Short mmCIF file of C-alpha atoms and ligand atoms in Angstrom, two decimals:
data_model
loop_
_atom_site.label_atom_id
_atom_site.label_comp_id
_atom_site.label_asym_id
_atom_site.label_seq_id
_atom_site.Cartn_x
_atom_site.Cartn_y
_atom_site.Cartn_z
CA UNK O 1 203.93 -35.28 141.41
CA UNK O 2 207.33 -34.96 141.38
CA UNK O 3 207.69 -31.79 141.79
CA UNK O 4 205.64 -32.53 145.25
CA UNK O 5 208.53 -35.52 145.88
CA UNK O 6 211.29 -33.15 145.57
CA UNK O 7 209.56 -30.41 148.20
CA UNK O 8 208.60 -33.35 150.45
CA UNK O 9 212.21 -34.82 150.29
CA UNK O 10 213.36 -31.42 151.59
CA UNK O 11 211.10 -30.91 154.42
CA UNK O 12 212.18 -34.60 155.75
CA UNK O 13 216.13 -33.13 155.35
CA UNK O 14 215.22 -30.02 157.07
CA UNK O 15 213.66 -31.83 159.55
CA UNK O 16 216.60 -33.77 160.60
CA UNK O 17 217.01 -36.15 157.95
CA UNK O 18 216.87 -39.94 158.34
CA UNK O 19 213.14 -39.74 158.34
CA UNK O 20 209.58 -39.67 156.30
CA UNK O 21 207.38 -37.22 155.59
CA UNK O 22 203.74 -37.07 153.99
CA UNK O 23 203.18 -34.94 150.82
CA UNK O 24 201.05 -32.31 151.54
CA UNK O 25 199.71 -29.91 148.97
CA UNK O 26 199.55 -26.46 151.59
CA UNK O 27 202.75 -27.40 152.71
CA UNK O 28 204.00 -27.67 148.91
CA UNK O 29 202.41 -24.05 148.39
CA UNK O 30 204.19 -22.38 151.21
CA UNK O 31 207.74 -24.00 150.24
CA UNK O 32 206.80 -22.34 147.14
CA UNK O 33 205.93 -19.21 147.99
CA UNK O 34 208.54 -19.09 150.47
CA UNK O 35 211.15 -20.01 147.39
CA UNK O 36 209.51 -17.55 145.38
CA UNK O 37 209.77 -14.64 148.07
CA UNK O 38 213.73 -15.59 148.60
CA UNK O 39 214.46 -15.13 144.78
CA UNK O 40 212.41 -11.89 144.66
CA UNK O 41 214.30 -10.10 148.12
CA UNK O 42 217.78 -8.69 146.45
CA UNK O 43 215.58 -7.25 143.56
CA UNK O 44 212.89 -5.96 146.01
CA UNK O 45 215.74 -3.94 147.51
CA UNK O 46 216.73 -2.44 144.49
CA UNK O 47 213.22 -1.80 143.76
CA UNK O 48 212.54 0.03 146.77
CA UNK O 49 209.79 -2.04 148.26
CA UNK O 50 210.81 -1.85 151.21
CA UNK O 51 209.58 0.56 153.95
CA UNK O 52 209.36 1.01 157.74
CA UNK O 53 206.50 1.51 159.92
CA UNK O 54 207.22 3.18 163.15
CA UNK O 55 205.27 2.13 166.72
CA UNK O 56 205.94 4.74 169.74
CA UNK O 57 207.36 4.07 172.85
CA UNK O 58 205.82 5.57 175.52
CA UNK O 59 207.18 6.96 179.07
CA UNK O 60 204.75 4.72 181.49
CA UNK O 61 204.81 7.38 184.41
CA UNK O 62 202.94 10.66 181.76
CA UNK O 63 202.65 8.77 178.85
CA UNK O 64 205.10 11.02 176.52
CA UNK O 65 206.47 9.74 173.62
CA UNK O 66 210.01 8.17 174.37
CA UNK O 67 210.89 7.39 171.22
CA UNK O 68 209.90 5.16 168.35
CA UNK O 69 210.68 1.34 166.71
CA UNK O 70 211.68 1.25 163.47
CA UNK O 71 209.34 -2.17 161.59
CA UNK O 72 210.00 -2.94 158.15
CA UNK O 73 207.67 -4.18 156.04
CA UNK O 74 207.37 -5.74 152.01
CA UNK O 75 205.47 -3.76 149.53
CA UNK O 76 205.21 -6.98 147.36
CA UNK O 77 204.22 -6.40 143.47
CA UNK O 78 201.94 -9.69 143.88
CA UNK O 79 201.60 -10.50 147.69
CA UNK O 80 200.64 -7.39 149.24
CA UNK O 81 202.31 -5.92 152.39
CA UNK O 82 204.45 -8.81 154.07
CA UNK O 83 205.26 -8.25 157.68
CA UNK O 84 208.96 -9.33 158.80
CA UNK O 85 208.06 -12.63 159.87
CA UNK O 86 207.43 -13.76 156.64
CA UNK O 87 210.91 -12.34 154.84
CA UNK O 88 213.06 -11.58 158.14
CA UNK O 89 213.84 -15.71 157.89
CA UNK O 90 214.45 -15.89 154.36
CA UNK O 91 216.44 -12.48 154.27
CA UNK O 92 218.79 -14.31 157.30
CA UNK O 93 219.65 -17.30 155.35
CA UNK O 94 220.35 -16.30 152.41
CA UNK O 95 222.84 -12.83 153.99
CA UNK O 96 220.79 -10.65 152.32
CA UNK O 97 219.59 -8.86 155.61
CA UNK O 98 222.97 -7.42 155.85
CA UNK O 99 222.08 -5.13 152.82
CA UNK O 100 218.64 -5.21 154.49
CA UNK O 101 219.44 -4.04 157.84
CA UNK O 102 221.54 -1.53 156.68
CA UNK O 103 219.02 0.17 154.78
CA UNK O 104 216.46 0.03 157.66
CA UNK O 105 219.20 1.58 160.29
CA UNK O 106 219.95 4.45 157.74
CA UNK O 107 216.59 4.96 156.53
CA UNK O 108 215.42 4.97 160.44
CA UNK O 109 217.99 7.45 161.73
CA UNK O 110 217.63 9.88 158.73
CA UNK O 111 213.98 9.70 160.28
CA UNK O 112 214.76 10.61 163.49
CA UNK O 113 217.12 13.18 162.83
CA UNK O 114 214.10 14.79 160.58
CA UNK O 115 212.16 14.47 164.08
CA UNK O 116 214.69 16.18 166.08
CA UNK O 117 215.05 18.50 164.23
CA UNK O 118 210.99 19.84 163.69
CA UNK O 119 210.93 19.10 167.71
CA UNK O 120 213.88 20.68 168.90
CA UNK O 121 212.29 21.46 172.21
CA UNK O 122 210.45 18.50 172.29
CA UNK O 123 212.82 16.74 174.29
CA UNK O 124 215.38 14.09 172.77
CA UNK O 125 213.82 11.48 170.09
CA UNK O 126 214.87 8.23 170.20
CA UNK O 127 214.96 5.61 167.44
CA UNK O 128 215.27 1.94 168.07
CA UNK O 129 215.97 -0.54 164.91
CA UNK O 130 216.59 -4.19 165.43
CA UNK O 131 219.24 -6.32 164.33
CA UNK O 132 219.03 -9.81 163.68
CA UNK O 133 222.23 -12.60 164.26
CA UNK O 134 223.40 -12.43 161.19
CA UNK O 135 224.41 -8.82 161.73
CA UNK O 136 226.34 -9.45 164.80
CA UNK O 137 228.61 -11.46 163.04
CA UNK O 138 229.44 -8.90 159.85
CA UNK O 139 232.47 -7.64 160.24
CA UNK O 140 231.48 -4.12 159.39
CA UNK O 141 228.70 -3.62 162.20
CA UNK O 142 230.31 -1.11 163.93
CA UNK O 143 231.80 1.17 161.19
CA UNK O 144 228.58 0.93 158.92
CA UNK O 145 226.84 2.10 162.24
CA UNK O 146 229.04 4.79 162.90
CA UNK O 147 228.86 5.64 159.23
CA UNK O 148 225.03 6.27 159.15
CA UNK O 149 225.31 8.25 162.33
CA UNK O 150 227.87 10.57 161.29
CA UNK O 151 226.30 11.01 158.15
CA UNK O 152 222.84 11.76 159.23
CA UNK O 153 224.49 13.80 162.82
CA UNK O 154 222.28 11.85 164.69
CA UNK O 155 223.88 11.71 168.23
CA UNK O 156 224.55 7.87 169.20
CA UNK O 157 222.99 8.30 172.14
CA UNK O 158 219.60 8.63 170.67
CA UNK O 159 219.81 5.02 168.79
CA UNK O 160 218.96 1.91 170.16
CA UNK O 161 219.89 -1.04 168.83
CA UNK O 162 217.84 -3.98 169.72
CA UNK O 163 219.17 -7.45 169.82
CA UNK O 164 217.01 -10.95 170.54
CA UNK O 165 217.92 -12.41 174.16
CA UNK O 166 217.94 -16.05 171.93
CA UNK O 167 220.91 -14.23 169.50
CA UNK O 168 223.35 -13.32 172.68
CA UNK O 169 222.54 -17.05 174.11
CA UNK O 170 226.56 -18.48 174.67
CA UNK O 171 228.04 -15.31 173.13
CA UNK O 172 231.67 -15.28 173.81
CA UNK O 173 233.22 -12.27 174.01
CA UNK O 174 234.60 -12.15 170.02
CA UNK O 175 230.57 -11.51 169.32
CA UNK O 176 229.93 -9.43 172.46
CA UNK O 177 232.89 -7.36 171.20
CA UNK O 178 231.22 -5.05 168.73
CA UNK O 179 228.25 -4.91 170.91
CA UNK O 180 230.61 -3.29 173.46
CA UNK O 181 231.97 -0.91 170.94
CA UNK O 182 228.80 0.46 169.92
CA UNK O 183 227.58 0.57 173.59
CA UNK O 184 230.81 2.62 174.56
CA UNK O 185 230.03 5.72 171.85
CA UNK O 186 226.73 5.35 173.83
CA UNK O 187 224.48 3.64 171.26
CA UNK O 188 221.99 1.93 173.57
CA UNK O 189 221.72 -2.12 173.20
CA UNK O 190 218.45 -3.62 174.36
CA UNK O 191 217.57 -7.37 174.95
CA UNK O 192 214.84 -7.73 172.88
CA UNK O 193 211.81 -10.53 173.50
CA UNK O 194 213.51 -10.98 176.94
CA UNK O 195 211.51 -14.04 178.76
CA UNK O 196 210.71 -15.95 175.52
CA UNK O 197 214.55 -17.65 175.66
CA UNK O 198 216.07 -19.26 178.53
CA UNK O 199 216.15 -15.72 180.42
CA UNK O 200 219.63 -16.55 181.98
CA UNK O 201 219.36 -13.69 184.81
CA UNK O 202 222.83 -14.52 186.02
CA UNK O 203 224.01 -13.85 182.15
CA UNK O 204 222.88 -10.22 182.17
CA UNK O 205 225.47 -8.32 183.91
CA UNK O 206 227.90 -9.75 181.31
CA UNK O 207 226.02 -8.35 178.19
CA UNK O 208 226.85 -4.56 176.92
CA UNK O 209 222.41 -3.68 176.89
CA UNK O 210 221.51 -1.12 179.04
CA UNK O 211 217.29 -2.00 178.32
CA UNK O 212 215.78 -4.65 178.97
CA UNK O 213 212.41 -5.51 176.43
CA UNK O 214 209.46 -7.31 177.99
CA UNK O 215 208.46 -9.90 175.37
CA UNK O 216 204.70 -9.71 175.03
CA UNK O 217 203.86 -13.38 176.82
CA UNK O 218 204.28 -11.79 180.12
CA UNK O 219 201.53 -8.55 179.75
CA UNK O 220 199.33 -11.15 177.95
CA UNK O 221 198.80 -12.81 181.44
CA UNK O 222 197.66 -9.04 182.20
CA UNK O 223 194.87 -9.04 180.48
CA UNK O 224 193.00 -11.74 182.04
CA UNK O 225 190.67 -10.70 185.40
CA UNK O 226 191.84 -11.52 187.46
CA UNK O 227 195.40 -11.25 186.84
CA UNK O 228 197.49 -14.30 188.37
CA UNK O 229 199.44 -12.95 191.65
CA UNK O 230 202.33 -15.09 190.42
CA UNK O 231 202.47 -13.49 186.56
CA UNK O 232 202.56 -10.11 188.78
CA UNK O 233 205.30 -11.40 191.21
CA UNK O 234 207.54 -12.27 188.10
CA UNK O 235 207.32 -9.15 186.55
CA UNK O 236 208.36 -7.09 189.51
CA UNK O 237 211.22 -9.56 190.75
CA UNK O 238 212.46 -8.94 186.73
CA UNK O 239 212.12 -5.12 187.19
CA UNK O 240 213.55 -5.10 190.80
CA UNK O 241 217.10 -6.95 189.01
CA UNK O 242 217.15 -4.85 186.25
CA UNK O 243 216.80 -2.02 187.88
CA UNK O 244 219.50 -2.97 189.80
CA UNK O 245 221.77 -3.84 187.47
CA UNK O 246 221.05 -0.18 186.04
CA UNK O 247 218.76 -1.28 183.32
CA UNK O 248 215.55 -0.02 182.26
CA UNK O 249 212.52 -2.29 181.16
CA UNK O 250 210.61 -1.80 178.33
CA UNK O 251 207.28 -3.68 178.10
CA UNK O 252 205.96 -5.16 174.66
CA UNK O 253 202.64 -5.81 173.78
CA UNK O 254 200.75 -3.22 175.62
CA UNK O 255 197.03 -3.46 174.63
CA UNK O 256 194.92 -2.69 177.24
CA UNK O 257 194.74 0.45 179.68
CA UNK O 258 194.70 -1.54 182.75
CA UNK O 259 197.87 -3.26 181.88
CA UNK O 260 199.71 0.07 181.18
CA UNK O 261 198.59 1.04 184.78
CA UNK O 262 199.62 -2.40 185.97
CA UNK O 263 203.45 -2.74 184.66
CA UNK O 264 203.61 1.09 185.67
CA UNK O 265 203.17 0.42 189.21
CA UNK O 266 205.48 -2.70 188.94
CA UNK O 267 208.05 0.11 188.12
CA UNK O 268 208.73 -0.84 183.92
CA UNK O 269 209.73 2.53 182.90
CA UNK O 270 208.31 2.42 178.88
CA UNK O 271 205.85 0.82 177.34
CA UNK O 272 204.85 -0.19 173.57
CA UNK O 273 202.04 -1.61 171.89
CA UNK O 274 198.62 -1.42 170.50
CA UNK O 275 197.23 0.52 173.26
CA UNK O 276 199.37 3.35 172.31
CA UNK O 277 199.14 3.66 168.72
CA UNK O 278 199.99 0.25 166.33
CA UNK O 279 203.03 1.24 164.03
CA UNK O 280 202.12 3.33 161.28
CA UNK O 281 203.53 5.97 158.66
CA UNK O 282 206.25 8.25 160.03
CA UNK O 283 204.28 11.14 160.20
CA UNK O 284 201.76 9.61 162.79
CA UNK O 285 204.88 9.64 165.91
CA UNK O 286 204.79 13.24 164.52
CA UNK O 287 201.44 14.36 165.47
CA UNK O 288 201.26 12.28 168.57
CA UNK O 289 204.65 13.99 169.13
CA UNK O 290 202.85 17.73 168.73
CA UNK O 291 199.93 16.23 170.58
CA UNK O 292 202.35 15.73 173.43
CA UNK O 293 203.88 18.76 173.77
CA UNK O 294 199.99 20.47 174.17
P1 C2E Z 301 209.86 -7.12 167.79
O1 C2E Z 301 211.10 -6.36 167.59
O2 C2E Z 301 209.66 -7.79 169.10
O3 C2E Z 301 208.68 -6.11 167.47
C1 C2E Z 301 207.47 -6.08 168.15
C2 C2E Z 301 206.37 -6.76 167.36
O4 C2E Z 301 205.17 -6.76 168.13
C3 C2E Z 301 206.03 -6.04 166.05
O5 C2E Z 301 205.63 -7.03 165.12
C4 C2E Z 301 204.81 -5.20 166.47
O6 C2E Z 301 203.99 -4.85 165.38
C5 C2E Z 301 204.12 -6.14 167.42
N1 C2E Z 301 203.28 -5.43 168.39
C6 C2E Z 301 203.47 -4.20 168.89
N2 C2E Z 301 202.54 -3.88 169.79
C7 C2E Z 301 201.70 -4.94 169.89
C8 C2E Z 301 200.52 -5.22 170.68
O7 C2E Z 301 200.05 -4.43 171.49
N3 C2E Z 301 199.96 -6.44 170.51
C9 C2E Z 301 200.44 -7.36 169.63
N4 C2E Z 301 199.80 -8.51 169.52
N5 C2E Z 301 201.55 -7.13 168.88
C10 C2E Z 301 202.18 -5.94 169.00
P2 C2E Z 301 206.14 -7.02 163.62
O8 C2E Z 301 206.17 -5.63 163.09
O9 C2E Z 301 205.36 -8.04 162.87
O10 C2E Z 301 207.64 -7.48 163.76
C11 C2E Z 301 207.96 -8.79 164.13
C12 C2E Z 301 209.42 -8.98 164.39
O11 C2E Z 301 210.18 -8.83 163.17
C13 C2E Z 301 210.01 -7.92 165.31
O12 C2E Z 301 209.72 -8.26 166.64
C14 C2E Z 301 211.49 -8.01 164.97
O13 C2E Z 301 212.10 -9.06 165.67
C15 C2E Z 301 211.46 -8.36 163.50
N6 C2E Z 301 211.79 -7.16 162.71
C16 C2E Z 301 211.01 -6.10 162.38
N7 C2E Z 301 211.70 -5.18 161.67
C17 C2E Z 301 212.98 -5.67 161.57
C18 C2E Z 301 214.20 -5.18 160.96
O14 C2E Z 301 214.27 -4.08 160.40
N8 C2E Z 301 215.31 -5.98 161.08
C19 C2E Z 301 215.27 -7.17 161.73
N9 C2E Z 301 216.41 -7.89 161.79
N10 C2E Z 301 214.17 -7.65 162.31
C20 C2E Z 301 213.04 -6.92 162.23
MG1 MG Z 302 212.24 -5.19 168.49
MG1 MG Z 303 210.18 -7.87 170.85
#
C-alpha cells in the first residue's frame, strides 16, 4: 500500500503538482515497468540488445527504392521486442540516448555503406536515422557524425538525419547551428512528423532541412472513400511551398495503393510505409533492392 502511495504521489508531481490523484493498480504496474526498463537501458547497451529494423523509402513516380529508415528496437531478456516508443522516452531523460543514438547512426551507416557497396550500379543508397532533442543539444553532434562517416566512407550526402518539427519549435540559432554544419558537408536534415506540431510554414525557410516528412495523420484521411476535397487541398498547398522553398516531401504512413497513387499526383516525391514493405531485417531492402534493378 505504500508502495502504491509513493507511485501515486509521483504521478500527482508529474502532473503538475498541487493536486490529487487516485491509486490505480495498472497505472502502478506501468510506473513499474517503466522504472524497471530505465534501470535495465545502459546495461542493455552493453549487452547488445539493441538492433535496427530498416523500412524503405520509395521513389513515388516508379516505385524504386530511395533509400531506407533506420528503427531501433529492444531485444528485452524478459519483455520481448520493445518498439522505440516504449524506451525512446526513458532513454531521453535519463541522457542515455546519446550513447544510444550514436550506436544506431554508426550501426546504420556501416549498413548502408555494405549496401553501396553490393549495389554499386544500383544507383546511390540512402540511409536516414533519427535524432531525438537531446542530441541536438550534445556538444559533440557534429564531430561524432563526421566521425562515423569518415570511418565507414560513407559519403554525407547519402545520410539523412531526421529531426521532429516539435524539437526545432523556437530554436534559436545556437541549436540551429550544428544543424547547419551538418547540412553544409551535405548531410540531408528532414522535418520529421511535419503537421503533427504547430506546422509554422513561415518558420521553414529559416531551418537548415532540405525534406520535408508527411506525418501519417494526413494520408490517414486518404484512406477513407471518399477522400475529403479539403484533406486533398492541404496536402498539395504543403507540397506546392515546399517545393518551392526547394524541399522535397516525404509521405509517412503509406498503407494503401490508392493513397500511393493519390500523394503521387499531389506531387510528394517519396513515400514510406506499410504498403511498401513494414521495416524488417537488413537484408529484406536488399532483395527488394535486386528486385528493383530486374
Ligand atoms: P518515425 O521516425 O516517424 O518513424 C515512423 C514510424 O511509423 C515507425 O514506427 C514505423 O514503423 C511506423 N510506420 C511506418 N509505416 C507505417 C504505416 O504504413 N502505417 C503505420 N501505422 N505505421 C507505419 P516505430 O518504428 O514504432 O518508431 C516510432 C518512432 O520512434 C519513430 O517515428 C521515431 O521518432 C522514433 N525512433 C525510432 N528509432 C529511433 C532512433 O534510433 N532514435 C530516435 N531518437 N528515435 C527513434
Ligand atoms: Mg523518422
Ligand atoms: Mg515520422
Amino acid at each position: 500500500m505504500l508502495r502504491s502511495a509513493d507511485i501515486t504521489m509521483y504521478r500527482a508531481k508529474s502532473a503538475g503538482g498541487n493536486r490529487f490523484e487516485l491509486a490505480d493498480p495498472e497505472a502502478d504496474a506501468r510506473a513499474i515497468t517503466r522504472h524497471g526498463l530505465t534501470t535495465a537501458l545502459p546495461t542493455a547497451l552493453e549487452r547488445g540488445e539493441f538492433f535496427i529494423e530498416y523500412q524503405p523509402l520509395v521513389h513515388l513516380d516508379d516505385g524504386s527504392v530511395h533509400g531506407a529508415e533506420a528503427l531501433v528496437r529492444w531485444c528485452h531478456p524478459q519483455h520481448g521486442v520493445l518498439g522505440p516508443d516504449r524506451f525512446i522516452p526513458l532513454a531521453e531523460d535519463t541522457g542515455l540516448i546519446v550513447p544510444l543514438g550514436r550506436w544506431v547512426l554508426q550501426e546504420a551507416v556501416r549498413q548502408a555503406r555494405f549496401w553501396q557497396a553490393r549495389h554499386a550500379d544500383g544507383g546511390p543508397l540512402r540511409i536516414n536515422v533519427n535524432l531525438s532533442p537531446t542530441q541536438l543539444h550534445h556538444p559533440r553532434l557534429v564531430a561524432d557524425t563526421v566521425d562515423v562517416l569518415e570511418r565507414s566512407g560513407l559519403e554525407p550526402g547519402a545520410l539523412c538525419l531526421e529531426v521532429t518539427e516539435s524539437a526545432l519549435i523556437g530554436a534559436d540559432e545556437d541549436l540551429l547551428k550544428p544543424l547547419r554544419q551538418l547540412a553544409e558537408m551535405g548531410v540531408d536534415i528532414a522535418l520529421d512528423d511535419f503537421g503533427t506540431g504547430y506546422s509554422n510554414l513561415a518558420n521553414l525557410r529559416r531551418l537548415p532541412v532540405s525534406v520535408l516528412k508527411l506525418d501519417r495523420s494526413f494520408t490517414r484521411g486518404m484512406q477513407q472513400h471518399p477522400v475529403d476535397p479539403v484533406d486533398l487541398k492541404i496536402v498539395e498547398g504543403i507540397v506546392s511551398l515546399a517545393h518551392s522553398l526547394e524541399l522535397a516531401v516525404t509521405v509517412e504512413g503509406v498503407e494503401t495503393g490508392a493513397q500511393a497513387r493519390q500523394l503521387r499526383d499531389l506531387g510528394c516525391d517519396t513515400a514510406q510505409g506499410w504498403y511498401y514493405a513494414r521495416p524488417g531485417a537488413p537484408d529484406r531492402i536488399h532483395s527488394l533492392l535486386l528486385a528493383d534493378a530486374v
